[in-house]
Short mmCIF file of C-alpha atoms in Angstrom, two decimals:
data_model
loop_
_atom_site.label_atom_id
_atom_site.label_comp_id
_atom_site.label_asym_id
_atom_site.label_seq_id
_atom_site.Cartn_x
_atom_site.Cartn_y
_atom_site.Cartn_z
CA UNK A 1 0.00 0.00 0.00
CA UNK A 2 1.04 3.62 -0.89
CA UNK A 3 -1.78 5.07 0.62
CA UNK A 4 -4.15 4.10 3.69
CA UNK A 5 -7.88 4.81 2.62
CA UNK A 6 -9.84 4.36 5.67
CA UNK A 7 -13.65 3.07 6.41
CA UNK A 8 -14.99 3.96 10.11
CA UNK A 9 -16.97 1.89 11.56
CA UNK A 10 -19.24 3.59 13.98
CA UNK A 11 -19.06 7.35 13.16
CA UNK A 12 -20.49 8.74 16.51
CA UNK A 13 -19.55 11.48 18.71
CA UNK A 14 -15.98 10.44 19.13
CA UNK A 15 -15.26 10.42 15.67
CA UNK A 16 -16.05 14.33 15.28
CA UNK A 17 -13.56 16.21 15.81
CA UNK A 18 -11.29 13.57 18.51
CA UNK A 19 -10.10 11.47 15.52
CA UNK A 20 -12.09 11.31 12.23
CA UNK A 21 -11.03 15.00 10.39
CA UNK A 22 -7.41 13.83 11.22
CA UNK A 23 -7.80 10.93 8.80
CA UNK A 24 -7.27 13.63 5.78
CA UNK A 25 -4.76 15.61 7.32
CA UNK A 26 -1.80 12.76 7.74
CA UNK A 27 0.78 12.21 4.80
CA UNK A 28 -0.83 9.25 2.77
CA UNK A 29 -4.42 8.71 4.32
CA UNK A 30 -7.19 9.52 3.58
CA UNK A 31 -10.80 8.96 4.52
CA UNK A 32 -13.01 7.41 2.22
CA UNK A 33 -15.67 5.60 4.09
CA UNK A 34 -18.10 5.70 7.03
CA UNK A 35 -20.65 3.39 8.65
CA UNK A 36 -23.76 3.57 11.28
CA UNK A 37 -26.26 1.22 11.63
CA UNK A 38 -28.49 4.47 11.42
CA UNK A 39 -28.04 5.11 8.01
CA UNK A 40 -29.30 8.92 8.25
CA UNK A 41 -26.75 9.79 10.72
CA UNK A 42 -24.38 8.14 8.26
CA UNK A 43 -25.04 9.89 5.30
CA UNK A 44 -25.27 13.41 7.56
CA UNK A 45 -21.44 12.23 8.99
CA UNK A 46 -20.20 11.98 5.64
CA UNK A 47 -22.09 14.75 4.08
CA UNK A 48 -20.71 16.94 6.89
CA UNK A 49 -17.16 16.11 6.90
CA UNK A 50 -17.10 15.14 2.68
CA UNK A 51 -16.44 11.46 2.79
CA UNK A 52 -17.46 9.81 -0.71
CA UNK A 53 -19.56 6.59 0.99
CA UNK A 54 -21.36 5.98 3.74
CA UNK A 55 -22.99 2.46 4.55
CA UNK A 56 -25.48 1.35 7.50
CA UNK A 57 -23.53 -2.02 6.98
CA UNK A 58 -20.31 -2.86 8.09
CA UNK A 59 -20.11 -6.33 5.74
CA UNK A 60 -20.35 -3.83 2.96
CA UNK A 61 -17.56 -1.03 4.44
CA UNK A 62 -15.73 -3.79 4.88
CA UNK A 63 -15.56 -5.70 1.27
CA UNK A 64 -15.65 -1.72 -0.14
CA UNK A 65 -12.52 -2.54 -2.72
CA UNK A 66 -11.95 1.79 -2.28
CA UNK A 67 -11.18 0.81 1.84
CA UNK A 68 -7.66 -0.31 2.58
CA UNK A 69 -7.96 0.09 6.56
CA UNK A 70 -10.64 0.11 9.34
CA UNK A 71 -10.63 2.44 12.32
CA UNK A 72 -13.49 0.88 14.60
CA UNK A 73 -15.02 3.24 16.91
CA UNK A 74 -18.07 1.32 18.22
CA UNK A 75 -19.10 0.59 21.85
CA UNK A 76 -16.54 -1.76 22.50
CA UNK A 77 -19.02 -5.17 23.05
CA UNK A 78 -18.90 -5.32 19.09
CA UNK A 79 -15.05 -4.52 18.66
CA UNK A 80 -14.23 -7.90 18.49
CA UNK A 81 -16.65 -8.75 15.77
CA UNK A 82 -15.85 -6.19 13.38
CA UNK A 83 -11.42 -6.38 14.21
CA UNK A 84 -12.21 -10.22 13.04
CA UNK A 85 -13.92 -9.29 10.04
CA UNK A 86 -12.28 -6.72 8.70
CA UNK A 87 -8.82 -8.86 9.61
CA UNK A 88 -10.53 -12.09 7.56
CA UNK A 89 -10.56 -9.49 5.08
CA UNK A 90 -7.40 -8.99 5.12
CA UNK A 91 -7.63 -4.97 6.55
CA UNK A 92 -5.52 -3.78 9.00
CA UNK A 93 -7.56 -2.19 11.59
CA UNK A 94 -7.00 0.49 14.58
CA UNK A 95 -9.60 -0.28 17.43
CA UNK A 96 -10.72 2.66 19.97
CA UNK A 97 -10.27 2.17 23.47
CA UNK A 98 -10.89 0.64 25.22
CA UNK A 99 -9.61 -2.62 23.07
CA UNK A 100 -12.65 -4.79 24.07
CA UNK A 101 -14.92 -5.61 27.25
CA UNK A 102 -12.40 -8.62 28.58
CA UNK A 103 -9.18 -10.11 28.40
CA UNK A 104 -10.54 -12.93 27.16
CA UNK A 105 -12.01 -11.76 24.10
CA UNK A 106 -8.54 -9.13 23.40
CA UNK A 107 -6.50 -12.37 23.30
CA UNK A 108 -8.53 -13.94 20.73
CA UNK A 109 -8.17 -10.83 18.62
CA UNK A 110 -4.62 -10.50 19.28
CA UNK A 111 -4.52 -14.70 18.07
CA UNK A 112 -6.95 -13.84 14.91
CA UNK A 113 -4.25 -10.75 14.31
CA UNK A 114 -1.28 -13.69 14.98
CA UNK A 115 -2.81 -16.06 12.60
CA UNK A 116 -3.86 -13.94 9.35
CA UNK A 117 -0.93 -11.94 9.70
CA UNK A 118 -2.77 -8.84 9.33
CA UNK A 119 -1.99 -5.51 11.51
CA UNK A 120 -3.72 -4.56 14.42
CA UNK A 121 -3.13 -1.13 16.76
CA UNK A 122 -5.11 0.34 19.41
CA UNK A 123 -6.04 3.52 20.06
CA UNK A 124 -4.30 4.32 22.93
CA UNK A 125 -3.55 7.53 21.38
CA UNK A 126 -2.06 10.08 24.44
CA UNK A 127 1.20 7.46 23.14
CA UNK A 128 1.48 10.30 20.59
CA UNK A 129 0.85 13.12 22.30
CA UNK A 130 3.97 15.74 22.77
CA UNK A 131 2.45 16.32 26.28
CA UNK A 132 2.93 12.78 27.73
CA UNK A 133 5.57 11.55 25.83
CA UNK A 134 7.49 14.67 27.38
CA UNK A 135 6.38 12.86 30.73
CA UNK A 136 8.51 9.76 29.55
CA UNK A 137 11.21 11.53 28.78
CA UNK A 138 11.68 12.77 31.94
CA UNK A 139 11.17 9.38 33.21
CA UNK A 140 13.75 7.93 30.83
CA UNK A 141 16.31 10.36 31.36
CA UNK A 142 16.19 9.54 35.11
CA UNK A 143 15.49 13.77 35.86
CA UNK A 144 13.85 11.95 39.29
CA UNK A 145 16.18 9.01 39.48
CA UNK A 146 15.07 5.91 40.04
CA UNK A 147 11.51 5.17 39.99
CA UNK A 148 9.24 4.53 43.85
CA UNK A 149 5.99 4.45 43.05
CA UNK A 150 3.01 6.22 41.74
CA UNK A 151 -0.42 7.39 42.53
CA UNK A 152 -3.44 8.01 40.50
CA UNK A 153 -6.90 9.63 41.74
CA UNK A 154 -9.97 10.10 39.79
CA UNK A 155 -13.24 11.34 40.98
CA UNK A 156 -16.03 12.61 38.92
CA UNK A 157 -19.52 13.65 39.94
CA UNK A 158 -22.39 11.17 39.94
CA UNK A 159 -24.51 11.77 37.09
CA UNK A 160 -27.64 13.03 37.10
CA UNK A 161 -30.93 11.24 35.72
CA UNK A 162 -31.15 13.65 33.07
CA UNK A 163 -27.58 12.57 32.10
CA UNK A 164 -27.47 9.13 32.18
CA UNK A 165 -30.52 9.09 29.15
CA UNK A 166 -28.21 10.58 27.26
CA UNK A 167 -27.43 8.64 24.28
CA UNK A 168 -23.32 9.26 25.03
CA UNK A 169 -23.51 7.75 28.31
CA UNK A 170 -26.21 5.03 27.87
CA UNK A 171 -23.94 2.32 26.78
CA UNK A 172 -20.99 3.52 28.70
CA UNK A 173 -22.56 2.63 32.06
CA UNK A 174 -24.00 -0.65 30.99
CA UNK A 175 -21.02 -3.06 31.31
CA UNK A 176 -23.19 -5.52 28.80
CA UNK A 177 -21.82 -2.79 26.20
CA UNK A 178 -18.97 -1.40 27.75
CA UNK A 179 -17.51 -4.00 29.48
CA UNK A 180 -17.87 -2.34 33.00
CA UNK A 181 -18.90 1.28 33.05
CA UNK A 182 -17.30 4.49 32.95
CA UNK A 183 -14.13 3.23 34.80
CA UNK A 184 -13.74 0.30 31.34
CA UNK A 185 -14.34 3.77 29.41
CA UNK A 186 -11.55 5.98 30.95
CA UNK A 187 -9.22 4.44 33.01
CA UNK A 188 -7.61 2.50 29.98
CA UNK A 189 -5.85 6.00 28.90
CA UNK A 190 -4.66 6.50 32.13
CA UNK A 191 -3.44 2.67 32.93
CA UNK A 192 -1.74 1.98 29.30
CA UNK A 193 0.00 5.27 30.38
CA UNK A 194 1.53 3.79 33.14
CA UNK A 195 2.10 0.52 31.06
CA UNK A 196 3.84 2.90 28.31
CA UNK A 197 5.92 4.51 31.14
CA UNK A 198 7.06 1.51 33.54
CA UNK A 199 6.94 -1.34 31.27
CA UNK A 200 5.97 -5.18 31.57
CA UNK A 201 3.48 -6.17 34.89
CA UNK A 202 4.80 -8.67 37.55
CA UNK A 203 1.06 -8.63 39.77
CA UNK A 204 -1.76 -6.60 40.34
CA UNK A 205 -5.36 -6.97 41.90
CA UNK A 206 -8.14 -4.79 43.02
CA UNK A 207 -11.43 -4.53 44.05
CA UNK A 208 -14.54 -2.63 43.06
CA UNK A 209 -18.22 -1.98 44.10
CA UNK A 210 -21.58 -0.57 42.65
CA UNK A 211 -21.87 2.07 45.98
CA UNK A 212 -25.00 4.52 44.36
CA UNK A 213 -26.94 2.04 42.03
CA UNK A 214 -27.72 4.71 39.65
CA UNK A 215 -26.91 2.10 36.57
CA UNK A 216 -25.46 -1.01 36.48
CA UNK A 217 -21.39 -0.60 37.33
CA UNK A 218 -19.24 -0.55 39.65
CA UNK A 219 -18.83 3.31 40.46
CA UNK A 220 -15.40 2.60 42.39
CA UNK A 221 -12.56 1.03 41.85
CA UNK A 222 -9.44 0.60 44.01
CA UNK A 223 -6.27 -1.45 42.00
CA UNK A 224 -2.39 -1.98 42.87
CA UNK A 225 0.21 -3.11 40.34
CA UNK A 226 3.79 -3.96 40.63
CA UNK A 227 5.86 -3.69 37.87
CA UNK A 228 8.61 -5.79 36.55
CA UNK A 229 11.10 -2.93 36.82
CA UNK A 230 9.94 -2.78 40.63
CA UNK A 231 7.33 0.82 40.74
CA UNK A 232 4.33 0.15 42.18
CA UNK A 233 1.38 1.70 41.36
CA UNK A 234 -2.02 2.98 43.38
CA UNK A 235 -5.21 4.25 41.56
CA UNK A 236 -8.70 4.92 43.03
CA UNK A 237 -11.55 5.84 40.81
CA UNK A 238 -14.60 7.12 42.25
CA UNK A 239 -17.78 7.82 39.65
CA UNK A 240 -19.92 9.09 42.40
CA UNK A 241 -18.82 12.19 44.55
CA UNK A 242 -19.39 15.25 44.24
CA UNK A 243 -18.59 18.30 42.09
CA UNK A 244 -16.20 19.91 44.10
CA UNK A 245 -14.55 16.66 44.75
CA UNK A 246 -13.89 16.33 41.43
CA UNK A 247 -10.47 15.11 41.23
CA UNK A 248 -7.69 14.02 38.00
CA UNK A 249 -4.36 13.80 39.46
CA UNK A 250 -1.60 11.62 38.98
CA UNK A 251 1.93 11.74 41.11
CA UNK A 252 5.11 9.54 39.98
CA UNK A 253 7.51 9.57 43.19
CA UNK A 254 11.50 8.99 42.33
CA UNK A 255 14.79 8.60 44.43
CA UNK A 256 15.63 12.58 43.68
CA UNK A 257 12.18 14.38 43.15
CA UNK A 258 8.33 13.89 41.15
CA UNK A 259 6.23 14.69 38.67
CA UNK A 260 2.71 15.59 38.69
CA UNK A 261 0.14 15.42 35.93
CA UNK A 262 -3.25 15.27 34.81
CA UNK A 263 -4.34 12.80 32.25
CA UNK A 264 -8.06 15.01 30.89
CA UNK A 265 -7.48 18.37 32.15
CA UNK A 266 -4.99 20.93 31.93
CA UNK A 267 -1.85 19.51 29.86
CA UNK A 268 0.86 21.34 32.82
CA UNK A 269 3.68 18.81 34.19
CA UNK A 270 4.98 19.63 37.39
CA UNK A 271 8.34 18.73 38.04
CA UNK A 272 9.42 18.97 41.73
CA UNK A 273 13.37 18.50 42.15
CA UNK A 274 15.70 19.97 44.72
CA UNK A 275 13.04 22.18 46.42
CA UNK A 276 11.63 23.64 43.25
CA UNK A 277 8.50 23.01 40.82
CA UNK A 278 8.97 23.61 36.96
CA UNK A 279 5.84 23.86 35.36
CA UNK A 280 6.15 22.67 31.82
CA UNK A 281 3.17 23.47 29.71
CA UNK A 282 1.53 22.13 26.41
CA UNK A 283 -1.21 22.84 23.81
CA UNK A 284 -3.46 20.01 23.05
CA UNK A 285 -3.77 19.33 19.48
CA UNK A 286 -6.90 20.23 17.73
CA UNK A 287 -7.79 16.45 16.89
CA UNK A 288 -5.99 14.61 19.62
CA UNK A 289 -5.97 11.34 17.85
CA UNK A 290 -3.51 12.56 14.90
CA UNK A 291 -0.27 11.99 16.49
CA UNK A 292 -1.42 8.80 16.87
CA UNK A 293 -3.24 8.36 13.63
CA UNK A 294 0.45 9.55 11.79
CA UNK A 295 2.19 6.32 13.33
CA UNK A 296 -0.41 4.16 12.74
CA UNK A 297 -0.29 5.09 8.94
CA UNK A 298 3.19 4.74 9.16
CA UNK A 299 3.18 1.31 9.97
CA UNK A 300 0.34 0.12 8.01
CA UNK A 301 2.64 1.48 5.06
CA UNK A 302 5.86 -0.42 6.88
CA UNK A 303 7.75 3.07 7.60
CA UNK A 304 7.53 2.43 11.50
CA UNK A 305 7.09 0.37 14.50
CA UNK A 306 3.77 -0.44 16.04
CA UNK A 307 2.81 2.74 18.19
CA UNK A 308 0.33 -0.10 20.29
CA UNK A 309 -0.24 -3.64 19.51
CA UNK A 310 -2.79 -6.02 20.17
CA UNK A 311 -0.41 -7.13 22.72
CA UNK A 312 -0.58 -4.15 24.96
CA UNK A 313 -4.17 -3.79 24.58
CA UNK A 314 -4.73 -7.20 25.93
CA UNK A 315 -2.36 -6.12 28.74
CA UNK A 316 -4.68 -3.20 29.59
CA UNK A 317 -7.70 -5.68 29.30
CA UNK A 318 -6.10 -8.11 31.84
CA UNK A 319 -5.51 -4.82 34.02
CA UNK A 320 -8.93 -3.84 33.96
CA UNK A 321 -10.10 -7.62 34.98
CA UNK A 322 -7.60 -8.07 37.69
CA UNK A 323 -9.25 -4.41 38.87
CA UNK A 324 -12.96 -5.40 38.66
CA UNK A 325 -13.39 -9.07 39.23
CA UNK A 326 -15.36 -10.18 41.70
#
């Protein structure tokens, strides 16, 4: 291939502005393709953002002869499905986060991926991001020495009636779709972080509970990891406090100072060494999928390594399970 001519499948919200206009503004892609199972919505997607076809079936996307590559950006209970098909196919696909709703069914992707010898990278994309990778550099370069430990807290405000009907959050609290609720929908950028930053996983566990029965989630979650290189790792995430305990704040702890960071909000790193604080800010790009998207086009077309494999997504899978099960 010369050139990657994506299909989406699943051209919702996410795909607006996040990741789907960046599809025409890498070297050698283009988008050429949508699908929705609500074929209006389709046809207004591509109308809207001038994509030549839309489809309200993914068979068809999929067999298009015009579509080289398929970004899948459904709920994540029908990932699987489609990363088979399009693989079958024999179309490399990128698969939004998070990879799938177990461990169990990432592996089997990861083995379909093994076996046809077609590509597969997930979109763990704050990999490509200036802002974090800037974070691993720091982390490389040993600017806190050797790594301690690190500790993550989330909290969000418990959302209201009038919230949860919305069609956004619908499937992202029922874990048939989602896997397990908003903590399956966010925590996988902030864990594959850590994954990207500390490397391979020697043990974790956790435990979760459903405390407000608004939906039906767990709306905490409590995990530990230790990593093979010998950091260990703390997160809580709590879906149901209270606005002004809204909370996004993770700390990595070294032998000669830290760094602070948010993984939504503001992108500001504070670097504590020696007494001091450095703030070190950063602009968020305007489609914060396209660093990403550039290295995955680049190795679809063989000009670089694999910015996430099917691999580490099943590693983030098997972090979310060892979080959540009961």
């Amino acid at each position: 291939m010369k050139e990657i001519k994506w299909g989406i499948i699943g051209c919702g919200a996410v795909t607006e502005v996040k990741s789907g206009p960046a599809f025409n503004k890498v070297k050698n892609s283009s988008l050429v393709a949508v699908m929705r199972r609500n074929g209006e919505k389709a046809r207004d997607y591509a109308k809207r953002h001038r994509v030549p076809k839309w489809y309200d079936d993914a068979t068809r996307l999929i067999n298009d002869k015009d579509v080289n590559a398929i970004y899948i950006a459904t709920p994540p209970s029908s990932h699987e499905a489609y990363a088979m098909a399009a693989m079958q196919a024999g179309k490399p696909v990128y698969v939004e986060k998070p990879m799938t709703i177990n461990s169990s069914s990432a592996i089997r992707m990861v083995e379909t991926a093994n076996n046809t010898g077609i590509k597969m990278c997930i979109a763990h994309y704050r990999r490509g991001q200036p802002y974090f990778n800037k974070i691993k550099q720091l982390i490389d370069d040993k600017i806190i020495g050797e790594l301690r430990f690190a500790n993550l807290n989330f909290y969000k405000k418990l959302l209201s009636k009038e919230e949860l009907e919305l069609t956004g959050n619908k499937w992202r609290v029922d874990s048939t779709m989602s896997g397990g609720g908003l903590f399956h929908d966010l925590a996988p950028h902030q864990l594959d972080l850590m994954y990207y930053y500390f490397g391979d996983v020697e043990y974790s566990k956790g435990i979760s509970t459903n405390q407000s029965h608004t939906y039906n989630a767990d709306d905490v979650v409590s995990g530990n990891i230790l990593f093979k290189n010998g950091t260990i790792f703390d997160g809580l995430w709590c879906f149901n406090t209270n606005k002004e305990n809204q909370k996004d704040i993770c700390e990595i702890v070294g032998s000669e100072g830290s760094i602070s960071f948010s993984v939504f909000g503001e992108q500001k790193i504070f670097l504590t060494k020696n007494g001091t604080t450095e703030v070190i800010a950063f602009t968020p790009p305007q489609h914060v999928q396209q660093p990403m998207i550039e290295k995955v086009v680049e190795y679809f077309l063989d000009l670089g390594p694999n910015p996430c494999s099917g691999h580490d997504g099943a590693e983030i899978m098997k972090l979310l399970d060892s979080f959540t099960a009961k």
